[in-house]
Amino acid sequence: MTRKITFRSAGTSLLALALAMPIAMSPLAAPPAHALFGIGGGPFIVYDPTNHAENLLTAARALEQINNQIAQLQNEAQMLINQARNLANLPYSALQQIQQNVSRTQQLLAQAQNIAFDVQSIDQMFQQDYGNLSLTATDQQLIAEARSRWENTVGGLQDAMRVQAGVVGNIDANRAEMSALVGQSQNAVGALQATQAGNQLLALQSQQLSDLIAVISANGRANALTEAERATAAEQGRIQRERFLTPGAGYQPGNAQMFN
């Protein structure tokens, strides 16, 4: 009987100890590290929550640094790609067509009839045909000089029309080149290609301005020849009128023999 009561007391003590163990092992009273021992007293698992949290934070920071480095390398690679694009040359050139248009207009100007676009030639021709009318020239000489001046005027008008026709012929080629250059500028992959396309557009515009200058020069030359012919014709008319109104030697009597 006494042994039975003792067993119950021991069981009650063990039950009270089992109920008290969770309170003793709670986080508030537990040390930072816990060790559970397996059968035989050997180590089984060691767990440190603080160390584990620090390790996770360190790993997260290392991963973030790696991601930042990867992003930096990607940005540097993209920067190098953009620099390569900015240094790429434009795979199109309108220089040959522009030079051909300019050369064609220059050839038309060089084919000017009688009086070329040259300062010495103009001075010599004006001194010969326009600025030196002789009062003692015969009627045949005056007619020949007037015809020469008329030929110069007609030639100047023809030259002006030929230059105009040549410039009009360049319009279609300029339109095609302008369309191609605008397309190249819009599709440029870098700053250098866009700049080169813009420079070629400026060159095309300069060629069109040179054509305009050629037309104005040819028209001015034709107008100048027309005015010079008119002024010289007025001077020649004055000379002929003065010669007509100048009294002659009159009638001089002489001997006439009608029969042998």
Short mmCIF file of C-alpha atoms in Angstrom, two decimals:
data_model
loop_
_atom_site.label_atom_id
_atom_site.label_comp_id
_atom_site.label_asym_id
_atom_site.label_seq_id
_atom_site.Cartn_x
_atom_site.Cartn_y
_atom_site.Cartn_z
CA MET A 1 0.00 0.00 0.00
CA THR A 2 2.74 2.35 0.89
CA ARG A 3 4.63 1.50 -2.34
CA LYS A 4 1.61 2.36 -4.44
CA ILE A 5 1.23 5.76 -2.83
CA THR A 6 4.90 6.45 -3.46
CA PHE A 7 4.54 5.62 -7.15
CA ARG A 8 1.65 8.00 -7.48
CA SER A 9 3.69 10.74 -5.81
CA ALA A 10 6.55 10.12 -8.17
CA GLY A 11 4.20 10.19 -11.14
CA THR A 12 2.74 13.47 -9.97
CA SER A 13 6.21 14.93 -9.61
CA LEU A 14 7.17 13.84 -13.12
CA LEU A 15 3.98 15.35 -14.51
CA ALA A 16 4.66 18.65 -12.79
CA LEU A 17 8.20 18.66 -14.12
CA ALA A 18 6.99 17.98 -17.67
CA LEU A 19 4.52 20.84 -17.47
CA ALA A 20 7.15 23.20 -16.14
CA MET A 21 9.71 22.43 -18.87
CA PRO A 22 8.08 24.55 -21.67
CA ILE A 23 8.06 27.55 -19.37
CA ALA A 24 11.70 27.06 -18.53
CA MET A 25 12.59 26.64 -22.22
CA SER A 26 10.61 29.67 -23.46
CA PRO A 27 12.53 32.37 -25.54
CA LEU A 28 12.37 34.81 -22.69
CA ALA A 29 14.45 32.62 -20.45
CA ALA A 30 16.39 30.66 -23.10
CA PRO A 31 20.02 31.47 -23.88
CA PRO A 32 20.95 32.50 -27.49
CA ALA A 33 22.09 28.96 -28.38
CA HIS A 34 20.33 25.68 -27.74
CA ALA A 35 21.78 22.23 -27.84
CA LEU A 36 19.74 19.09 -28.05
CA PHE A 37 21.47 15.88 -27.13
CA GLY A 38 20.60 12.61 -28.64
CA ILE A 39 20.64 9.18 -27.13
CA GLY A 40 23.89 8.54 -25.33
CA GLY A 41 24.55 12.22 -24.62
CA GLY A 42 26.09 13.06 -28.09
CA PRO A 43 25.39 16.39 -29.91
CA PHE A 44 22.46 16.30 -32.32
CA ILE A 45 21.48 19.87 -33.54
CA VAL A 46 22.96 23.28 -32.69
CA TYR A 47 20.84 26.34 -33.64
CA ASP A 48 21.59 30.06 -33.06
CA PRO A 49 18.72 32.33 -34.24
CA THR A 50 20.78 35.54 -34.04
CA ASN A 51 23.63 34.10 -36.07
CA HIS A 52 21.18 32.66 -38.57
CA ALA A 53 19.50 36.06 -39.04
CA GLU A 54 22.89 37.77 -39.49
CA ASN A 55 23.91 35.18 -42.07
CA LEU A 56 20.69 35.72 -44.01
CA LEU A 57 21.20 39.51 -43.95
CA THR A 58 24.80 39.13 -45.12
CA ALA A 59 23.73 36.82 -47.94
CA ALA A 60 20.99 39.26 -49.00
CA ARG A 61 23.47 42.15 -49.06
CA ALA A 62 25.94 40.10 -51.09
CA LEU A 63 23.21 39.18 -53.57
CA GLU A 64 22.20 42.83 -53.85
CA GLN A 65 25.82 43.83 -54.54
CA ILE A 66 26.08 41.14 -57.23
CA ASN A 67 22.86 42.39 -58.84
CA ASN A 68 24.18 45.96 -58.77
CA GLN A 69 27.43 44.85 -60.38
CA ILE A 70 25.51 42.98 -63.07
CA ALA A 71 23.37 46.06 -63.76
CA GLN A 72 26.49 48.23 -63.90
CA LEU A 73 28.13 45.88 -66.39
CA GLN A 74 24.97 45.89 -68.49
CA ASN A 75 24.92 49.70 -68.47
CA GLU A 76 28.58 49.86 -69.46
CA ALA A 77 27.99 47.38 -72.28
CA GLN A 78 25.02 49.41 -73.52
CA MET A 79 27.12 52.57 -73.30
CA LEU A 80 29.82 50.95 -75.45
CA ILE A 81 27.18 49.85 -77.95
CA ASN A 82 25.78 53.39 -78.10
CA GLN A 83 29.27 54.82 -78.57
CA ALA A 84 29.89 52.39 -81.41
CA ARG A 85 26.61 53.45 -83.00
CA ASN A 86 27.47 57.11 -82.58
CA LEU A 87 30.80 56.54 -84.33
CA ALA A 88 29.31 54.55 -87.23
CA ASN A 89 29.65 56.22 -90.65
CA LEU A 90 26.67 56.87 -92.88
CA PRO A 91 26.47 54.09 -95.50
CA TYR A 92 25.24 56.54 -98.18
CA SER A 93 26.86 59.42 -100.03
CA ALA A 94 25.24 61.93 -102.37
CA LEU A 95 28.52 63.67 -103.15
CA GLN A 96 28.95 62.12 -106.60
CA GLN A 97 25.48 63.16 -107.78
CA ILE A 98 25.92 66.67 -106.37
CA GLN A 99 29.28 67.04 -108.11
CA GLN A 100 27.75 65.86 -111.38
CA ASN A 101 25.01 68.48 -111.15
CA VAL A 102 27.52 71.23 -110.42
CA SER A 103 29.77 70.06 -113.25
CA ARG A 104 26.85 70.06 -115.69
CA THR A 105 25.96 73.64 -114.80
CA GLN A 106 29.59 74.71 -115.08
CA GLN A 107 29.83 73.19 -118.56
CA LEU A 108 26.79 75.17 -119.67
CA LEU A 109 28.34 78.37 -118.36
CA ALA A 110 31.64 77.55 -120.07
CA GLN A 111 29.83 77.15 -123.41
CA ALA A 112 28.78 80.80 -123.44
CA GLN A 113 28.84 82.12 -126.99
CA ASN A 114 31.04 85.01 -128.18
CA ILE A 115 31.46 86.63 -124.76
CA ALA A 116 32.52 84.21 -122.03
CA PHE A 117 32.11 84.64 -118.29
CA ASP A 118 35.60 86.08 -118.04
CA VAL A 119 36.57 89.61 -117.05
CA GLN A 120 39.33 90.03 -119.67
CA SER A 121 37.18 88.59 -122.43
CA ILE A 122 34.31 90.92 -121.54
CA ASP A 123 36.57 93.99 -121.46
CA GLN A 124 38.12 93.10 -124.82
CA MET A 125 34.79 92.42 -126.53
CA PHE A 126 33.14 95.59 -125.24
CA GLN A 127 36.10 97.69 -126.29
CA GLN A 128 36.00 96.13 -129.73
CA ASP A 129 32.28 96.02 -130.55
CA TYR A 130 30.54 98.36 -128.14
CA GLY A 131 32.80 101.16 -126.97
CA ASN A 132 34.75 102.14 -130.09
CA LEU A 133 32.60 103.46 -132.94
CA SER A 134 34.50 105.25 -135.65
CA LEU A 135 33.06 108.29 -137.35
CA THR A 136 34.97 107.45 -140.51
CA ALA A 137 33.76 103.83 -140.73
CA THR A 138 31.98 102.90 -143.92
CA ASP A 139 28.40 101.83 -144.03
CA GLN A 140 29.46 98.24 -144.60
CA GLN A 141 31.64 98.33 -141.50
CA LEU A 142 28.81 99.80 -139.41
CA ILE A 143 26.42 97.11 -140.64
CA ALA A 144 28.94 94.35 -139.86
CA GLU A 145 29.54 95.68 -136.34
CA ALA A 146 25.80 95.99 -135.72
CA ARG A 147 25.29 92.40 -136.84
CA SER A 148 28.09 91.21 -134.54
CA ARG A 149 26.44 92.93 -131.58
CA TRP A 150 23.09 91.40 -132.52
CA GLU A 151 24.67 87.95 -132.62
CA ASN A 152 26.13 88.54 -129.17
CA THR A 153 22.71 89.48 -127.82
CA VAL A 154 20.96 86.50 -129.39
CA GLY A 155 23.74 84.18 -128.18
CA GLY A 156 23.41 85.57 -124.65
CA LEU A 157 19.68 84.92 -124.65
CA GLN A 158 20.23 81.38 -125.93
CA ASP A 159 22.89 80.74 -123.30
CA ALA A 160 20.53 81.93 -120.56
CA MET A 161 17.82 79.57 -121.77
CA ARG A 162 20.26 76.65 -121.94
CA VAL A 163 21.41 77.28 -118.36
CA GLN A 164 17.79 77.48 -117.25
CA ALA A 165 17.05 74.16 -118.96
CA GLY A 166 20.07 72.53 -117.32
CA VAL A 167 19.07 73.73 -113.86
CA VAL A 168 15.51 72.50 -114.38
CA GLY A 169 16.98 69.14 -115.40
CA ASN A 170 18.78 68.97 -112.05
CA ILE A 171 15.54 69.33 -110.10
CA ASP A 172 14.51 65.69 -110.50
CA ALA A 173 17.94 64.40 -109.45
CA ASN A 174 17.96 66.78 -106.48
CA ARG A 175 14.53 65.57 -105.43
CA ALA A 176 15.68 61.93 -105.43
CA GLU A 177 18.84 62.76 -103.46
CA MET A 178 16.89 64.84 -100.94
CA SER A 179 14.43 61.99 -100.36
CA ALA A 180 17.26 59.50 -99.89
CA LEU A 181 19.15 61.74 -97.47
CA VAL A 182 16.06 62.46 -95.38
CA GLY A 183 15.42 58.73 -95.15
CA GLN A 184 19.02 58.12 -94.09
CA SER A 185 18.75 60.84 -91.46
CA GLN A 186 15.56 59.40 -90.01
CA ASN A 187 17.02 55.88 -89.91
CA ALA A 188 20.38 56.95 -88.47
CA VAL A 189 21.59 54.67 -85.67
CA GLY A 190 23.92 57.23 -84.12
CA ALA A 191 24.83 60.89 -83.88
CA LEU A 192 27.57 60.66 -86.53
CA GLN A 193 25.24 59.21 -89.16
CA ALA A 194 22.63 61.88 -88.45
CA THR A 195 25.30 64.61 -88.67
CA GLN A 196 26.67 63.26 -91.94
CA ALA A 197 23.18 63.09 -93.43
CA GLY A 198 22.58 66.69 -92.36
CA ASN A 199 25.89 67.78 -93.89
CA GLN A 200 24.99 66.14 -97.18
CA LEU A 201 21.62 67.89 -97.14
CA LEU A 202 23.48 71.18 -96.67
CA ALA A 203 25.73 70.27 -99.61
CA LEU A 204 22.66 69.58 -101.73
CA GLN A 205 21.24 72.93 -100.73
CA SER A 206 24.53 74.61 -101.68
CA GLN A 207 24.39 72.95 -105.09
CA GLN A 208 20.84 74.28 -105.59
CA LEU A 209 22.03 77.75 -104.59
CA SER A 210 24.86 77.51 -107.12
CA ASP A 211 22.31 76.59 -109.81
CA LEU A 212 20.26 79.61 -108.83
CA ILE A 213 23.35 81.82 -109.05
CA ALA A 214 24.13 80.38 -112.49
CA VAL A 215 20.61 81.19 -113.74
CA ILE A 216 20.77 84.72 -112.35
CA SER A 217 24.20 85.24 -113.91
CA ALA A 218 23.10 83.95 -117.32
CA ASN A 219 19.99 86.10 -117.27
CA GLY A 220 22.00 89.11 -116.16
CA ARG A 221 24.49 88.52 -118.96
CA ALA A 222 21.69 88.35 -121.54
CA ASN A 223 20.07 91.52 -120.20
CA ALA A 224 23.43 93.31 -120.15
CA LEU A 225 24.12 92.35 -123.77
CA THR A 226 20.66 93.55 -124.79
CA GLU A 227 21.16 96.90 -123.08
CA ALA A 228 24.67 97.24 -124.50
CA GLU A 229 23.40 96.57 -128.01
CA ARG A 230 20.63 99.13 -127.55
CA ALA A 231 23.06 101.77 -126.28
CA THR A 232 25.54 101.10 -129.08
CA ALA A 233 22.78 101.14 -131.68
CA ALA A 234 21.69 104.55 -130.40
CA GLU A 235 25.27 105.82 -130.71
CA GLN A 236 25.59 104.36 -134.19
CA GLY A 237 22.30 106.03 -135.20
CA ARG A 238 23.60 109.34 -133.93
CA ILE A 239 26.76 108.95 -135.99
CA GLN A 240 24.83 108.03 -139.12
CA ARG A 241 22.43 110.95 -138.63
CA GLU A 242 25.32 113.35 -138.12
CA ARG A 243 27.00 112.00 -141.22
CA PHE A 244 23.78 112.44 -143.21
CA LEU A 245 23.27 116.02 -142.05
CA THR A 246 26.85 117.10 -142.62
CA PRO A 247 27.09 119.18 -145.83
CA GLY A 248 29.16 117.63 -148.57
CA ALA A 249 31.52 119.24 -151.08
CA GLY A 250 28.60 120.11 -153.34
CA TYR A 251 28.47 120.16 -157.13
CA GLN A 252 31.74 120.75 -158.94
CA PRO A 253 31.47 121.70 -162.64
CA GLY A 254 33.54 119.77 -165.15
CA ASN A 255 34.00 119.26 -168.85
CA ALA A 256 31.79 116.79 -170.69
CA GLN A 257 32.39 115.55 -174.23
CA MET A 258 29.40 113.98 -175.95
CA PHE A 259 30.71 113.45 -179.51
CA ASN A 260 34.08 112.62 -180.91
#
